[in-house]
Amino acid sequence: MNIETKCIHSGYTPKNSEPRVMPIVQSTTYVFDSTDDIGAVFDDPTKALIYSRFANPTVMAVEGKIADLEGGVGAMCTSSGQAATLLSILNLCKAGDSIISTGQIYGGSYNLFNVTLKRLGIECVFLDSDADEKTINAAFKENTRLVFGETIANPALVVLDFAKWSKAAHDHGVPLIVDNTFATPILCRPFEHGADIVIHSTSKYMDGHALQVGGVIVDSGSFNWKNGKFPDFTEPDPSYHGISYVDAYGKAAYIIKARMQLMRDFGVYPSAHSAFLLNLGLETLAVRMDRYCENALKVAEFLKGSDKVESVSYPGLSSDKYNAMAKRYLSGASGVILITVNGGRKGAVRFMDSLKLASNEVHVADIHTCVLHPASSTHRQLPEDQLASVGITPGQVRLSVGLESADDIIADLKAGLAAV
Ligand SMILES: *Cc1c(COP(=O)(O)O)cnc(C)c1O
């Protein structure tokens, strides 16, 4: 199936006289014929469903769809994008381990790595996205367990050089985890470019309607966990009767381990109702992504021509620093644009407060056009020198172009810029 068809049909195929739409299975638990039957599922929870803290039929249908869209062997939904990022890392790291991340990542991920993981004893070495191979190779240590980057960084809009980062990770025997939130599998499928694990905040384009927070982890099934660096995958797990994940589950070892250990113990699983709504968003994802890209390119070109705008970052513009990278890896640059209006922080605030159609809100990547001032919101906790290291300046505005008429969006921006 082509990806447009997968958006609609993957994950759930009704049999004779079953419902057309995947039903919401609103039940915490599942009934068995005998004590022995339940016991068998505790030995191997992949055999049947026991409890909706870590598996539910409605959620699993959506997991199947997302795995198919990304071209992976399996997926696990989480109750937020943050939970997906956290579990994707804890599935590989424990206290005393280290990770490498590009510095230009989502502010919430940056804080998680820089502060909270550090408290758990996991160190993060941040590197500039544009770092050369020599610098990247020199950053690896004996205890480095993974490399992390974002396809299109939120909000810096740096496009990841997949070839460079995946080669460095693989040369050192560790996987590349990619946050593919802004691109979605419609614009980029990171597994085709060397990534091993993909995560998403489904709160953004996948849900697409600003309805609910969610996340997902997808496993490519292609990483070799038997290279000696990941004993938790090959040695017996005492919490599951001595199972070795690689021996028992082969290519799906990573994603099954994440569910059996981490989701069981942390319980950050979405509700069936949330998964049902996410599925509605996914059904139209391919159509929506096309229009986001089309609208955003028109808006970016308008902004580029305005004398009230100091700079425009949009990887879809031929003049953009990351346009070549976008052409190599993306089939569209999404709907997010980063601009600096004249007058620094003051100019940014005056522009934003003068908009009528575009709303001022802490969200991005849904059907409503909205704006955000990263320096005073999502990146507020960072001092000015660290702001620069994640690719943000005090005068920048993140513009999320929605699915309204491009002419109406441009008219609103024009009025806002007139106030600067
Ligand atoms: C929003 C976002 C997250 C965090 O997701 P939540 O669903 O808000 O927890 C992670 N990565 C990126 C790129 C995001 O935009």
PDB file of C-alpha atoms in Angstrom, residues 37-227:
ATOM      1  CA  ASP A  37      -4.542 -19.187  31.165  1.00  0.00           C
ATOM      2  CA  ILE A  38      -3.781 -16.025  33.141  1.00  0.00           C
ATOM      3  CA  GLY A  39      -0.502 -17.499  34.428  1.00  0.00           C
ATOM      4  CA  ALA A  40       0.633 -18.164  30.859  1.00  0.00           C
ATOM      5  CA  VAL A  41       0.114 -14.510  29.941  1.00  0.00           C
ATOM      6  CA  PHE A  42       2.190 -13.384  32.925  1.00  0.00           C
ATOM      7  CA  ASP A  43       5.007 -15.553  31.568  1.00  0.00           C
ATOM      8  CA  ASP A  44       4.719 -13.837  28.178  1.00  0.00           C
ATOM      9  CA  PRO A  45       2.480 -10.741  28.003  1.00  0.00           C
ATOM     10  CA  THR A  46       2.699 -10.698  24.186  1.00  0.00           C
ATOM     11  CA  LYS A  47       0.408 -13.762  24.094  1.00  0.00           C
ATOM     12  CA  ALA A  48      -2.793 -11.948  25.175  1.00  0.00           C
ATOM     13  CA  LEU A  49      -3.960  -8.766  26.847  1.00  0.00           C
ATOM     14  CA  ILE A  50      -3.965  -8.574  30.655  1.00  0.00           C
ATOM     15  CA  TYR A  51      -4.301  -4.975  31.715  1.00  0.00           C
ATOM     16  CA  SER A  52      -4.717  -1.599  29.978  1.00  0.00           C
ATOM     17  CA  ARG A  53      -1.796   0.014  31.798  1.00  0.00           C
ATOM     18  CA  PHE A  54       0.406  -1.315  28.980  1.00  0.00           C
ATOM     19  CA  ALA A  55      -1.806  -2.748  26.231  1.00  0.00           C
ATOM     20  CA  ASN A  56      -5.323  -2.117  24.885  1.00  0.00           C
ATOM     21  CA  PRO A  57      -6.872  -3.191  21.547  1.00  0.00           C
ATOM     22  CA  THR A  58      -7.820   0.331  20.393  1.00  0.00           C
ATOM     23  CA  VAL A  59      -4.393   1.726  21.238  1.00  0.00           C
ATOM     24  CA  MET A  60      -2.704  -1.280  19.625  1.00  0.00           C
ATOM     25  CA  ALA A  61      -4.577  -0.732  16.356  1.00  0.00           C
ATOM     26  CA  VAL A  62      -3.133   2.790  16.217  1.00  0.00           C
ATOM     27  CA  GLU A  63       0.307   1.456  17.152  1.00  0.00           C
ATOM     28  CA  GLY A  64       0.079  -0.928  14.205  1.00  0.00           C
ATOM     29  CA  LYS A  65      -0.849   1.923  11.879  1.00  0.00           C
ATOM     30  CA  ILE A  66       2.019   4.175  12.998  1.00  0.00           C
ATOM     31  CA  ALA A  67       4.537   1.309  12.788  1.00  0.00           C
ATOM     32  CA  ASP A  68       3.367   0.728   9.216  1.00  0.00           C
ATOM     33  CA  LEU A  69       3.568   4.425   8.297  1.00  0.00           C
ATOM     34  CA  GLU A  70       7.171   4.610   9.537  1.00  0.00           C
ATOM     35  CA  GLY A  71       8.121   1.206   8.108  1.00  0.00           C
ATOM     36  CA  GLY A  72       8.991  -0.261  11.530  1.00  0.00           C
ATOM     37  CA  VAL A  73       8.420  -3.655  13.170  1.00  0.00           C
ATOM     38  CA  GLY A  74       6.397  -2.300  16.073  1.00  0.00           C
ATOM     39  CA  ALA A  75       5.291   0.780  17.970  1.00  0.00           C
ATOM     40  CA  MET A  76       4.166   1.724  21.465  1.00  0.00           C
ATOM     41  CA  CYS A  77       1.977   4.736  22.213  1.00  0.00           C
ATOM     42  CA  THR A  78       2.590   6.860  25.301  1.00  0.00           C
ATOM     43  CA  SER A  79       0.532   9.455  27.138  1.00  0.00           C
ATOM     44  CA  SER A  80       2.737  12.333  25.845  1.00  0.00           C
ATOM     45  CA  GLY A  81       5.659  13.062  23.552  1.00  0.00           C
ATOM     46  CA  GLN A  82       7.799  13.667  26.631  1.00  0.00           C
ATOM     47  CA  ALA A  83       6.963  10.166  27.886  1.00  0.00           C
ATOM     48  CA  ALA A  84       7.993   8.734  24.498  1.00  0.00           C
ATOM     49  CA  THR A  85      11.345  10.549  24.631  1.00  0.00           C
ATOM     50  CA  LEU A  86      11.976   9.459  28.218  1.00  0.00           C
ATOM     51  CA  LEU A  87      11.101   5.783  27.680  1.00  0.00           C
ATOM     52  CA  SER A  88      13.009   5.586  24.382  1.00  0.00           C
ATOM     53  CA  ILE A  89      16.138   6.508  26.355  1.00  0.00           C
ATOM     54  CA  LEU A  90      15.492   4.575  29.580  1.00  0.00           C
ATOM     55  CA  ASN A  91      15.042   1.451  27.443  1.00  0.00           C
ATOM     56  CA  LEU A  92      18.790   1.735  26.673  1.00  0.00           C
ATOM     57  CA  CYS A  93      20.356   3.650  29.580  1.00  0.00           C
ATOM     58  CA  LYS A  94      20.762   3.370  33.308  1.00  0.00           C
ATOM     59  CA  ALA A  95      22.595   5.506  35.883  1.00  0.00           C
ATOM     60  CA  GLY A  96      26.236   5.845  34.840  1.00  0.00           C
ATOM     61  CA  ASP A  97      25.470   5.823  31.108  1.00  0.00           C
ATOM     62  CA  SER A  98      25.842   8.711  28.698  1.00  0.00           C
ATOM     63  CA  ILE A  99      24.051   9.926  25.572  1.00  0.00           C
ATOM     64  CA  ILE A 100      24.903  12.328  22.745  1.00  0.00           C
ATOM     65  CA  SER A 101      22.271  14.765  21.456  1.00  0.00           C
ATOM     66  CA  THR A 102      22.255  17.551  18.929  1.00  0.00           C
ATOM     67  CA  GLY A 103      21.809  20.859  20.778  1.00  0.00           C
ATOM     68  CA  GLN A 104      19.056  22.111  18.444  1.00  0.00           C
ATOM     69  CA  ILE A 105      16.142  20.089  19.815  1.00  0.00           C
ATOM     70  CA  TYR A 106      12.720  20.733  21.353  1.00  0.00           C
ATOM     71  CA  GLY A 107      12.981  22.755  24.593  1.00  0.00           C
ATOM     72  CA  GLY A 108      11.245  20.051  26.649  1.00  0.00           C
ATOM     73  CA  SER A 109      13.716  17.422  25.415  1.00  0.00           C
ATOM     74  CA  TYR A 110      16.618  19.761  26.139  1.00  0.00           C
ATOM     75  CA  ASN A 111      15.477  20.242  29.733  1.00  0.00           C
ATOM     76  CA  LEU A 112      14.806  16.519  30.179  1.00  0.00           C
ATOM     77  CA  PHE A 113      18.359  15.711  29.042  1.00  0.00           C
ATOM     78  CA  ASN A 114      20.090  18.654  30.672  1.00  0.00           C
ATOM     79  CA  VAL A 115      18.426  18.535  34.097  1.00  0.00           C
ATOM     80  CA  THR A 116      16.196  15.539  34.821  1.00  0.00           C
ATOM     81  CA  LEU A 117      18.237  12.749  33.203  1.00  0.00           C
ATOM     82  CA  LYS A 118      21.302  14.187  34.914  1.00  0.00           C
ATOM     83  CA  ARG A 119      19.512  13.750  38.256  1.00  0.00           C
ATOM     84  CA  LEU A 120      18.898  10.119  37.326  1.00  0.00           C
ATOM     85  CA  GLY A 121      22.627   9.694  36.686  1.00  0.00           C
ATOM     86  CA  ILE A 122      22.479   9.772  32.869  1.00  0.00           C
ATOM     87  CA  GLU A 123      24.753  12.353  31.296  1.00  0.00           C
ATOM     88  CA  CYS A 124      24.004  14.132  27.990  1.00  0.00           C
ATOM     89  CA  VAL A 125      26.733  15.547  25.764  1.00  0.00           C
ATOM     90  CA  PHE A 126      25.217  18.215  23.490  1.00  0.00           C
ATOM     91  CA  LEU A 127      26.785  18.862  20.095  1.00  0.00           C
ATOM     92  CA  ASP A 128      25.951  21.458  17.476  1.00  0.00           C
ATOM     93  CA  SER A 129      23.864  19.953  14.643  1.00  0.00           C
ATOM     94  CA  ASP A 130      26.436  21.239  12.186  1.00  0.00           C
ATOM     95  CA  ALA A 131      29.401  19.708  14.078  1.00  0.00           C
ATOM     96  CA  ASP A 132      31.907  17.973  11.775  1.00  0.00           C
ATOM     97  CA  GLU A 133      32.577  14.220  11.863  1.00  0.00           C
ATOM     98  CA  LYS A 134      35.778  14.621  13.812  1.00  0.00           C
ATOM     99  CA  THR A 135      34.078  16.548  16.628  1.00  0.00           C
ATOM    100  CA  ILE A 136      31.212  14.056  16.734  1.00  0.00           C
ATOM    101  CA  ASN A 137      33.500  11.017  16.852  1.00  0.00           C
ATOM    102  CA  ALA A 138      35.562  12.611  19.626  1.00  0.00           C
ATOM    103  CA  ALA A 139      32.440  12.999  21.804  1.00  0.00           C
ATOM    104  CA  PHE A 140      31.822   9.241  22.112  1.00  0.00           C
ATOM    105  CA  LYS A 141      32.808   7.572  25.380  1.00  0.00           C
ATOM    106  CA  GLU A 142      32.920   4.008  26.598  1.00  0.00           C
ATOM    107  CA  ASN A 143      29.491   4.490  28.234  1.00  0.00           C
ATOM    108  CA  THR A 144      27.722   6.262  25.319  1.00  0.00           C
ATOM    109  CA  ARG A 145      24.521   4.346  24.618  1.00  0.00           C
ATOM    110  CA  LEU A 146      22.721   6.328  21.914  1.00  0.00           C
ATOM    111  CA  VAL A 147      22.646   9.391  19.682  1.00  0.00           C
ATOM    112  CA  PHE A 148      19.573  11.645  19.584  1.00  0.00           C
ATOM    113  CA  GLY A 149      18.422  14.228  17.018  1.00  0.00           C
ATOM    114  CA  GLU A 150      15.297  15.799  15.481  1.00  0.00           C
ATOM    115  CA  THR A 151      14.338  15.537  11.783  1.00  0.00           C
ATOM    116  CA  ILE A 152      13.207  19.193  11.670  1.00  0.00           C
ATOM    117  CA  ALA A 153      14.196  20.774  14.976  1.00  0.00           C
ATOM    118  CA  ASN A 154      11.473  22.564  16.953  1.00  0.00           C
ATOM    119  CA  PRO A 155      11.814  25.555  16.880  1.00  0.00           C
ATOM    120  CA  ALA A 156      15.256  26.076  15.280  1.00  0.00           C
ATOM    121  CA  LEU A 157      14.147  24.349  11.993  1.00  0.00           C
ATOM    122  CA  VAL A 158      17.539  22.725  11.517  1.00  0.00           C
ATOM    123  CA  VAL A 159      17.198  19.669   9.251  1.00  0.00           C
ATOM    124  CA  LEU A 160      19.110  16.642  10.541  1.00  0.00           C
ATOM    125  CA  ASP A 161      21.984  15.331   8.428  1.00  0.00           C
ATOM    126  CA  PHE A 162      20.920  11.689   8.757  1.00  0.00           C
ATOM    127  CA  ALA A 163      23.934  10.284   6.906  1.00  0.00           C
ATOM    128  CA  LYS A 164      26.418  12.030   9.199  1.00  0.00           C
ATOM    129  CA  TRP A 165      24.702  11.252  12.524  1.00  0.00           C
ATOM    130  CA  SER A 166      23.695   7.670  11.742  1.00  0.00           C
ATOM    131  CA  LYS A 167      27.196   6.824  10.523  1.00  0.00           C
ATOM    132  CA  ALA A 168      28.749   8.227  13.699  1.00  0.00           C
ATOM    133  CA  ALA A 169      26.279   6.303  15.892  1.00  0.00           C
ATOM    134  CA  HIS A 170      26.737   3.018  14.014  1.00  0.00           C
ATOM    135  CA  ASP A 171      30.537   3.336  13.872  1.00  0.00           C
ATOM    136  CA  HIS A 172      30.383   3.383  17.690  1.00  0.00           C
ATOM    137  CA  GLY A 173      27.891   0.529  18.008  1.00  0.00           C
ATOM    138  CA  VAL A 174      24.936   2.567  19.268  1.00  0.00           C
ATOM    139  CA  PRO A 175      21.517   3.404  17.767  1.00  0.00           C
ATOM    140  CA  LEU A 176      20.288   6.733  16.395  1.00  0.00           C
ATOM    141  CA  ILE A 177      16.977   7.883  17.924  1.00  0.00           C
ATOM    142  CA  VAL A 178      15.142  10.512  15.868  1.00  0.00           C
ATOM    143  CA  ASP A 179      12.265  12.749  16.940  1.00  0.00           C
ATOM    144  CA  ASN A 180      10.206  12.886  13.735  1.00  0.00           C
ATOM    145  CA  THR A 181       7.366  15.044  15.112  1.00  0.00           C
ATOM    146  CA  PHE A 182       7.475  17.953  12.648  1.00  0.00           C
ATOM    147  CA  ALA A 183       8.102  15.890   9.519  1.00  0.00           C
ATOM    148  CA  THR A 184       5.708  13.016  10.298  1.00  0.00           C
ATOM    149  CA  PRO A 185       6.159   9.828   8.228  1.00  0.00           C
ATOM    150  CA  ILE A 186       4.481  11.654   5.337  1.00  0.00           C
ATOM    151  CA  LEU A 187       7.426  14.034   4.816  1.00  0.00           C
ATOM    152  CA  CYS A 188      10.253  11.833   6.101  1.00  0.00           C
ATOM    153  CA  ARG A 189      10.732   8.204   7.104  1.00  0.00           C
ATOM    154  CA  PRO A 190      13.935   8.268   9.180  1.00  0.00           C
ATOM    155  CA  PHE A 191      14.413   4.455   8.997  1.00  0.00           C
ATOM    156  CA  GLU A 192      15.108   4.867   5.268  1.00  0.00           C
ATOM    157  CA  HIS A 193      18.013   7.171   6.187  1.00  0.00           C
ATOM    158  CA  GLY A 194      19.725   5.164   8.922  1.00  0.00           C
ATOM    159  CA  ALA A 195      17.714   5.935  12.086  1.00  0.00           C
ATOM    160  CA  ASP A 196      17.035   2.948  14.373  1.00  0.00           C
ATOM    161  CA  ILE A 197      14.291   4.270  16.657  1.00  0.00           C
ATOM    162  CA  VAL A 198      11.749   7.001  15.906  1.00  0.00           C
ATOM    163  CA  ILE A 199       9.670   8.928  18.411  1.00  0.00           C
ATOM    164  CA  HIS A 200       6.859  11.434  17.959  1.00  0.00           C
ATOM    165  CA  SER A 201       4.818  13.837  19.919  1.00  0.00           C
ATOM    166  CA  THR A 202       1.473  12.828  18.391  1.00  0.00           C
ATOM    167  CA  SER A 203       0.052  16.005  19.991  1.00  0.00           C
ATOM    168  CA  LYS A 204       1.209  17.878  16.885  1.00  0.00           C
ATOM    169  CA  TYR A 205       0.489  17.043  13.214  1.00  0.00           C
ATOM    170  CA  MET A 206      -0.510  13.425  13.818  1.00  0.00           C
ATOM    171  CA  ASP A 207      -3.459  14.373  16.027  1.00  0.00           C
ATOM    172  CA  GLY A 208      -3.552  17.585  14.042  1.00  0.00           C
ATOM    173  CA  HIS A 209      -6.537  19.216  15.721  1.00  0.00           C
ATOM    174  CA  ALA A 210      -5.073  20.244  19.104  1.00  0.00           C
ATOM    175  CA  LEU A 211      -7.338  17.713  20.842  1.00  0.00           C
ATOM    176  CA  GLN A 212      -5.033  15.672  23.041  1.00  0.00           C
ATOM    177  CA  VAL A 213      -1.459  15.165  24.155  1.00  0.00           C
ATOM    178  CA  GLY A 214       0.225  11.900  23.173  1.00  0.00           C
ATOM    179  CA  GLY A 215       3.393  10.243  21.953  1.00  0.00           C
ATOM    180  CA  VAL A 216       4.725   7.116  20.275  1.00  0.00           C
ATOM    181  CA  ILE A 217       7.961   5.131  19.976  1.00  0.00           C
ATOM    182  CA  VAL A 218       8.614   3.129  16.782  1.00  0.00           C
ATOM    183  CA  ASP A 219      11.233   0.391  16.380  1.00  0.00           C
ATOM    184  CA  SER A 220      12.900  -0.174  12.988  1.00  0.00           C
ATOM    185  CA  GLY A 221      13.882  -3.693  14.029  1.00  0.00           C
ATOM    186  CA  SER A 222      17.229  -3.215  12.325  1.00  0.00           C
ATOM    187  CA  PHE A 223      19.660  -2.497  15.167  1.00  0.00           C
ATOM    188  CA  ASN A 224      21.960  -5.309  16.320  1.00  0.00           C
ATOM    189  CA  TRP A 225      21.527  -5.458  20.115  1.00  0.00           C
ATOM    190  CA  LYS A 226      23.989  -8.346  20.371  1.00  0.00           C
ATOM    191  CA  ASN A 227      27.123  -6.223  19.918  1.00  0.00           C
TER     192      ASN A 227
END
